Structure formats: structure tokens, C-alpha cells
């Protein structure tokens, strides 16, 4: 490289300016893509998913851009500060998530208060900005935060009392025979399993179903013993098939369990496929979607049902027919 030392610095300054300009341009494009929900037609359940999977940003970079995007959408007067670098992308994102957390604990900022906060944060480092947040809300350090660090890992942080920590360690000691080097995560996993077994109505219903099925089988065996001489001219209706109610006569949305079980399911989640062939595969709020809509007379039979994530199910209007998604 033939640059002099001064030229190198000048050249870097020039490129950094261009980088900031293009960051702002990207943020403006993101605003429009998010507003038009274009991520849905591309087969993503959220804008975040599109930013990471389609545009290829890592989780942290994506969140910084999305949060900064939200901040300057509301406070567009700070766009030029992003461009000059007085407001860094990270600080803009931190301010946005601070405002969001404050609004969640019912301490919403007025527009003027938001402007005042951003002005206070101009030219500051992330650490200085964090100190500013702590001054405004000393309870902040007790608050729980979480962010994605990869597709299947989250970093959750919160502070706990010394007393709770002692109890956790005591429990780890008690379980030492199971796993002598138990991490807090694996302890939490065990505790959650215990809790779910006790409180999850789905699991309780599953256990009850198994119990009832066993009872039914025992009763059926006994009956076969008694009735083995008679001709079997009618098939015994299964306990599920007898589930006919007045509501069902009026066309119920209730999908019978055996139909539900017959719906094609390859375990890959949402079956929505974009025009370019990208399949969503989100497993968030998976639910059965009527291919021909229920309102328009679509049936509750498996042939008319497909698995969709919550986002795609809610936004049927943008969906092309993706009936054959699983066949691809
Ligand atoms: Zn989906």
C-alpha cells in the first residue's frame, strides 16, 4: 500500500463516513420492510428472523439495527446524529430498549422526555449511557433482561438475593449424587420439569387420557369375554367418535383428535413457503390452519388442514396456497 500515514487516516475517515451513511440507509429500508410486513411473504414469522436469516446479520447486530430503527422512526430528528456518529448504533439501540422496558413497567416517557433522554446520551459511550439509565431508574439492576445469542440460546440476566443464592446452592448439594457439577441451568431445567408435571394442564390431561384408555381397554376385554358368542354387526364407536355435541351440529371449529393426528407433520414446524421457496419452519404458536377457510365452508378434515406458526396463521391474506409445502 502506497498511502502515507496521514492518507491512511484520511482514507479510513472517508470510509467510516460512508459506512455510517449506508447504515442509516439500511435502517430506513428496514423501517419500510417491517412496516409492510414483507418478512411474512418471504416465509419468516418475524422481521427479526428475516434480518438474521435472510440478510445474514448475527443476533446482536440485528437487534441493534432493529432497535435503532424503532428509535429513529419515532424520533426522526436524530437520523443525522446517527450519520455523524454522535449517536452510535449501539447507544440508539440501548436507549430504545430502555424506553421499551420503562413503558412495560408503566413509566412511559413523553415525546419530549424521550427527546431529552436521547440528547443527554449524544456523544456518550454505552457504559456512560448505562449509568444514565441507572440514575433514572435505580431499580433497573433488579430487572430481568434477555436477548438471543444464537438461534437456540438466550442470555437472561437478573440479580438475585443472597438468600436465594444460598438456597440454590443448598439444592445443588442435595442433588450432588445425580450430578456433582450441576450448573444453575441444569438445576433450573429439573425444577421446571417438576413444576410442569404438577401444574401443566396439558400434561395432566395426557396422563388422564392414558388412564382412561387403559380403563377402556380393560372394560373392552371384559366385554369381549361376555359377548364373544354374538355376531358383531356394528362397530363399537371409539370414545372420541362419540364426541358429538350440539355445537358440532352448528359447524364447530373443533378439530377431532384423529383428524388432527392425520394432518401431515414432518416435525419441521410452519409449512408456509415463500415465492422463492423459503419455508418458514417456525415452531412458535404452531396451530392448524384451514386451507379453505372455515368461514367459507372449509372442512375440519385433515386434507383441509396444515400447520402454521402464529404469525402466518394471523396473516393469511398474504399467503399463496402452500398446500403442497410438505410434498416439496
Ligand atoms: Zn410461519
PDB file of N, CA, C and O in Angstrom, residues 153-187:
ATOM      1  N   UNK A 153     -30.212 -20.298  21.830  1.00  0.00           N
ATOM      2  CA  UNK A 153     -29.714 -19.924  23.159  1.00  0.00           C
ATOM      3  C   UNK A 153     -30.095 -18.485  23.447  1.00  0.00           C
ATOM      4  O   UNK A 153     -30.029 -17.625  22.567  1.00  0.00           O
ATOM      5  N   UNK A 154     -30.463 -18.234  24.714  1.00  0.00           N
ATOM      6  CA  UNK A 154     -30.768 -16.867  25.149  1.00  0.00           C
ATOM      7  C   UNK A 154     -29.842 -16.531  26.300  1.00  0.00           C
ATOM      8  O   UNK A 154     -29.448 -17.419  27.053  1.00  0.00           O
ATOM      9  N   UNK A 155     -29.507 -15.246  26.421  1.00  0.00           N
ATOM     10  CA  UNK A 155     -28.832 -14.850  27.644  1.00  0.00           C
ATOM     11  C   UNK A 155     -29.842 -14.084  28.484  1.00  0.00           C
ATOM     12  O   UNK A 155     -30.348 -13.049  28.076  1.00  0.00           O
ATOM     13  N   UNK A 156     -30.156 -14.658  29.660  1.00  0.00           N
ATOM     14  CA  UNK A 156     -31.095 -13.996  30.558  1.00  0.00           C
ATOM     15  C   UNK A 156     -30.283 -13.463  31.721  1.00  0.00           C
ATOM     16  O   UNK A 156     -29.470 -14.190  32.288  1.00  0.00           O
ATOM     17  N   UNK A 157     -30.453 -12.194  32.066  1.00  0.00           N
ATOM     18  CA  UNK A 157     -29.729 -11.730  33.244  1.00  0.00           C
ATOM     19  C   UNK A 157     -30.660 -11.019  34.207  1.00  0.00           C
ATOM     20  O   UNK A 157     -31.557 -10.286  33.808  1.00  0.00           O
ATOM     21  N   UNK A 158     -30.454 -11.332  35.469  1.00  0.00           N
ATOM     22  CA  UNK A 158     -31.195 -10.679  36.543  1.00  0.00           C
ATOM     23  C   UNK A 158     -30.390 -10.865  37.813  1.00  0.00           C
ATOM     24  O   UNK A 158     -29.531 -11.741  37.886  1.00  0.00           O
ATOM     25  N   UNK A 159     -30.636 -10.020  38.787  1.00  0.00           N
ATOM     26  CA  UNK A 159     -29.893 -10.202  40.031  1.00  0.00           C
ATOM     27  C   UNK A 159     -30.792 -10.917  41.030  1.00  0.00           C
ATOM     28  O   UNK A 159     -32.016 -10.804  40.973  1.00  0.00           O
ATOM     29  N   UNK A 160     -30.191 -11.701  41.899  1.00  0.00           N
ATOM     30  CA  UNK A 160     -30.980 -12.420  42.908  1.00  0.00           C
ATOM     31  C   UNK A 160     -30.423 -12.100  44.291  1.00  0.00           C
ATOM     32  O   UNK A 160     -29.282 -11.639  44.419  1.00  0.00           O
ATOM     33  N   UNK A 161     -31.223 -12.366  45.323  1.00  0.00           N
ATOM     34  CA  UNK A 161     -30.778 -12.081  46.692  1.00  0.00           C
ATOM     35  C   UNK A 161     -29.764 -13.132  47.129  1.00  0.00           C
ATOM     36  O   UNK A 161     -29.718 -14.237  46.579  1.00  0.00           O
ATOM     37  N   UNK A 162     -28.993 -12.777  48.113  1.00  0.00           N
ATOM     38  CA  UNK A 162     -28.010 -13.701  48.667  1.00  0.00           C
ATOM     39  C   UNK A 162     -28.728 -14.935  49.204  1.00  0.00           C
ATOM     40  O   UNK A 162     -28.262 -16.061  49.048  1.00  0.00           O
ATOM     41  N   UNK A 163     -29.889 -14.694  49.813  1.00  0.00           N
ATOM     42  CA  UNK A 163     -30.661 -15.783  50.412  1.00  0.00           C
ATOM     43  C   UNK A 163     -31.075 -16.821  49.359  1.00  0.00           C
ATOM     44  O   UNK A 163     -30.909 -18.026  49.579  1.00  0.00           O
ATOM     45  N   UNK A 164     -31.578 -16.334  48.220  1.00  0.00           N
ATOM     46  CA  UNK A 164     -31.996 -17.252  47.162  1.00  0.00           C
ATOM     47  C   UNK A 164     -30.793 -18.013  46.626  1.00  0.00           C
ATOM     48  O   UNK A 164     -30.861 -19.216  46.355  1.00  0.00           O
ATOM     49  N   UNK A 165     -29.671 -17.326  46.517  1.00  0.00           N
ATOM     50  CA  UNK A 165     -28.466 -17.983  46.027  1.00  0.00           C
ATOM     51  C   UNK A 165     -28.048 -19.115  46.970  1.00  0.00           C
ATOM     52  O   UNK A 165     -27.675 -20.200  46.517  1.00  0.00           O
ATOM     53  N   UNK A 166     -28.158 -18.855  48.297  1.00  0.00           N
ATOM     54  CA  UNK A 166     -27.826 -19.898  49.271  1.00  0.00           C
ATOM     55  C   UNK A 166     -28.730 -21.111  49.102  1.00  0.00           C
ATOM     56  O   UNK A 166     -28.279 -22.251  49.142  1.00  0.00           O
ATOM     57  N   UNK A 167     -30.026 -20.841  48.877  1.00  0.00           N
ATOM     58  CA  UNK A 167     -30.980 -21.949  48.703  1.00  0.00           C
ATOM     59  C   UNK A 167     -30.647 -22.761  47.452  1.00  0.00           C
ATOM     60  O   UNK A 167     -30.706 -23.989  47.455  1.00  0.00           O
ATOM     61  N   UNK A 168     -30.310 -22.043  46.365  1.00  0.00           N
ATOM     62  CA  UNK A 168     -29.954 -22.732  45.117  1.00  0.00           C
ATOM     63  C   UNK A 168     -28.751 -23.640  45.333  1.00  0.00           C
ATOM     64  O   UNK A 168     -28.744 -24.795  44.897  1.00  0.00           O
ATOM     65  N   UNK A 169     -27.749 -23.107  46.047  1.00  0.00           N
ATOM     66  CA  UNK A 169     -26.552 -23.908  46.279  1.00  0.00           C
ATOM     67  C   UNK A 169     -26.848 -25.107  47.163  1.00  0.00           C
ATOM     68  O   UNK A 169     -26.305 -26.200  46.959  1.00  0.00           O
ATOM     69  N   UNK A 170     -27.746 -24.905  48.132  1.00  0.00           N
ATOM     70  CA  UNK A 170     -28.135 -25.996  49.026  1.00  0.00           C
ATOM     71  C   UNK A 170     -28.796 -27.117  48.210  1.00  0.00           C
ATOM     72  O   UNK A 170     -28.475 -28.302  48.368  1.00  0.00           O
ATOM     73  N   UNK A 171     -29.688 -26.722  47.297  1.00  0.00           N
ATOM     74  CA  UNK A 171     -30.376 -27.707  46.460  1.00  0.00           C
ATOM     75  C   UNK A 171     -29.391 -28.428  45.536  1.00  0.00           C
ATOM     76  O   UNK A 171     -29.482 -29.644  45.333  1.00  0.00           O
ATOM     77  N   UNK A 172     -28.424 -27.670  45.012  1.00  0.00           N
ATOM     78  CA  UNK A 172     -27.397 -28.303  44.168  1.00  0.00           C
ATOM     79  C   UNK A 172     -26.644 -29.353  44.971  1.00  0.00           C
ATOM     80  O   UNK A 172     -26.356 -30.444  44.460  1.00  0.00           O
ATOM     81  N   UNK A 173     -26.333 -29.039  46.241  1.00  0.00           N
ATOM     82  CA  UNK A 173     -25.635 -30.010  47.095  1.00  0.00           C
ATOM     83  C   UNK A 173     -26.481 -31.258  47.291  1.00  0.00           C
ATOM     84  O   UNK A 173     -25.983 -32.385  47.211  1.00  0.00           O
ATOM     85  N   UNK A 174     -27.780 -31.046  47.552  1.00  0.00           N
ATOM     86  CA  UNK A 174     -28.680 -32.184  47.785  1.00  0.00           C
ATOM     87  C   UNK A 174     -28.761 -33.086  46.559  1.00  0.00           C
ATOM     88  O   UNK A 174     -28.943 -34.291  46.678  1.00  0.00           O
ATOM     89  N   UNK A 175     -28.637 -32.468  45.365  1.00  0.00           N
ATOM     90  CA  UNK A 175     -28.719 -33.241  44.126  1.00  0.00           C
ATOM     91  C   UNK A 175     -27.338 -33.676  43.645  1.00  0.00           C
ATOM     92  O   UNK A 175     -27.189 -34.179  42.542  1.00  0.00           O
ATOM     93  N   UNK A 176     -26.341 -33.483  44.503  1.00  0.00           N
ATOM     94  CA  UNK A 176     -24.948 -33.774  44.130  1.00  0.00           C
ATOM     95  C   UNK A 176     -24.743 -35.201  43.655  1.00  0.00           C
ATOM     96  O   UNK A 176     -23.890 -35.460  42.814  1.00  0.00           O
ATOM     97  N   UNK A 177     -25.565 -36.137  44.194  1.00  0.00           N
ATOM     98  CA  UNK A 177     -25.390 -37.540  43.783  1.00  0.00           C
ATOM     99  C   UNK A 177     -25.819 -37.758  42.336  1.00  0.00           C
ATOM    100  O   UNK A 177     -25.369 -38.673  41.675  1.00  0.00           O
ATOM    101  N   UNK A 178     -26.735 -36.878  41.840  1.00  0.00           N
ATOM    102  CA  UNK A 178     -27.201 -37.007  40.454  1.00  0.00           C
ATOM    103  C   UNK A 178     -26.174 -36.400  39.507  1.00  0.00           C
ATOM    104  O   UNK A 178     -25.855 -36.950  38.465  1.00  0.00           O
ATOM    105  N   UNK A 179     -25.698 -35.243  39.875  1.00  0.00           N
ATOM    106  CA  UNK A 179     -24.771 -34.512  39.016  1.00  0.00           C
ATOM    107  C   UNK A 179     -23.891 -33.632  39.915  1.00  0.00           C
ATOM    108  O   UNK A 179     -24.300 -32.574  40.354  1.00  0.00           O
ATOM    109  N   UNK A 180     -22.690 -34.102  40.207  1.00  0.00           N
ATOM    110  CA  UNK A 180     -21.839 -33.386  41.172  1.00  0.00           C
ATOM    111  C   UNK A 180     -21.464 -31.968  40.725  1.00  0.00           C
ATOM    112  O   UNK A 180     -21.188 -31.118  41.562  1.00  0.00           O
ATOM    113  N   UNK A 181     -21.445 -31.722  39.393  1.00  0.00           N
ATOM    114  CA  UNK A 181     -21.055 -30.370  38.967  1.00  0.00           C
ATOM    115  C   UNK A 181     -22.246 -29.695  38.294  1.00  0.00           C
ATOM    116  O   UNK A 181     -22.162 -29.199  37.179  1.00  0.00           O
ATOM    117  N   UNK A 182     -23.377 -29.716  38.981  1.00  0.00           N
ATOM    118  CA  UNK A 182     -24.613 -29.198  38.402  1.00  0.00           C
ATOM    119  C   UNK A 182     -24.548 -27.686  38.175  1.00  0.00           C
ATOM    120  O   UNK A 182     -24.190 -26.929  39.065  1.00  0.00           O
ATOM    121  N   UNK A 183     -24.894 -27.276  36.958  1.00  0.00           N
ATOM    122  CA  UNK A 183     -24.928 -25.842  36.676  1.00  0.00           C
ATOM    123  C   UNK A 183     -26.303 -25.302  37.076  1.00  0.00           C
ATOM    124  O   UNK A 183     -27.241 -26.072  37.274  1.00  0.00           O
ATOM    125  N   UNK A 184     -26.394 -23.986  37.172  1.00  0.00           N
ATOM    126  CA  UNK A 184     -27.683 -23.386  37.515  1.00  0.00           C
ATOM    127  C   UNK A 184     -28.698 -23.692  36.422  1.00  0.00           C
ATOM    128  O   UNK A 184     -29.863 -23.915  36.693  1.00  0.00           O
ATOM    129  N   UNK A 185     -28.227 -23.742  35.163  1.00  0.00           N
ATOM    130  CA  UNK A 185     -29.164 -24.057  34.082  1.00  0.00           C
ATOM    131  C   UNK A 185     -29.762 -25.452  34.252  1.00  0.00           C
ATOM    132  O   UNK A 185     -30.971 -25.638  34.146  1.00  0.00           O
ATOM    133  N   UNK A 186     -28.906 -26.461  34.559  1.00  0.00           N
ATOM    134  CA  UNK A 186     -29.469 -27.815  34.658  1.00  0.00           C
ATOM    135  C   UNK A 186     -30.341 -27.944  35.901  1.00  0.00           C
ATOM    136  O   UNK A 186     -31.328 -28.682  35.897  1.00  0.00           O
ATOM    137  N   UNK A 187     -30.014 -27.200  36.948  1.00  0.00           N
ATOM    138  CA  UNK A 187     -30.881 -27.198  38.134  1.00  0.00           C
ATOM    139  C   UNK A 187     -32.252 -26.619  37.768  1.00  0.00           C
ATOM    140  O   UNK A 187     -33.292 -27.184  38.093  1.00  0.00           O
TER     141      UNK A 187
END
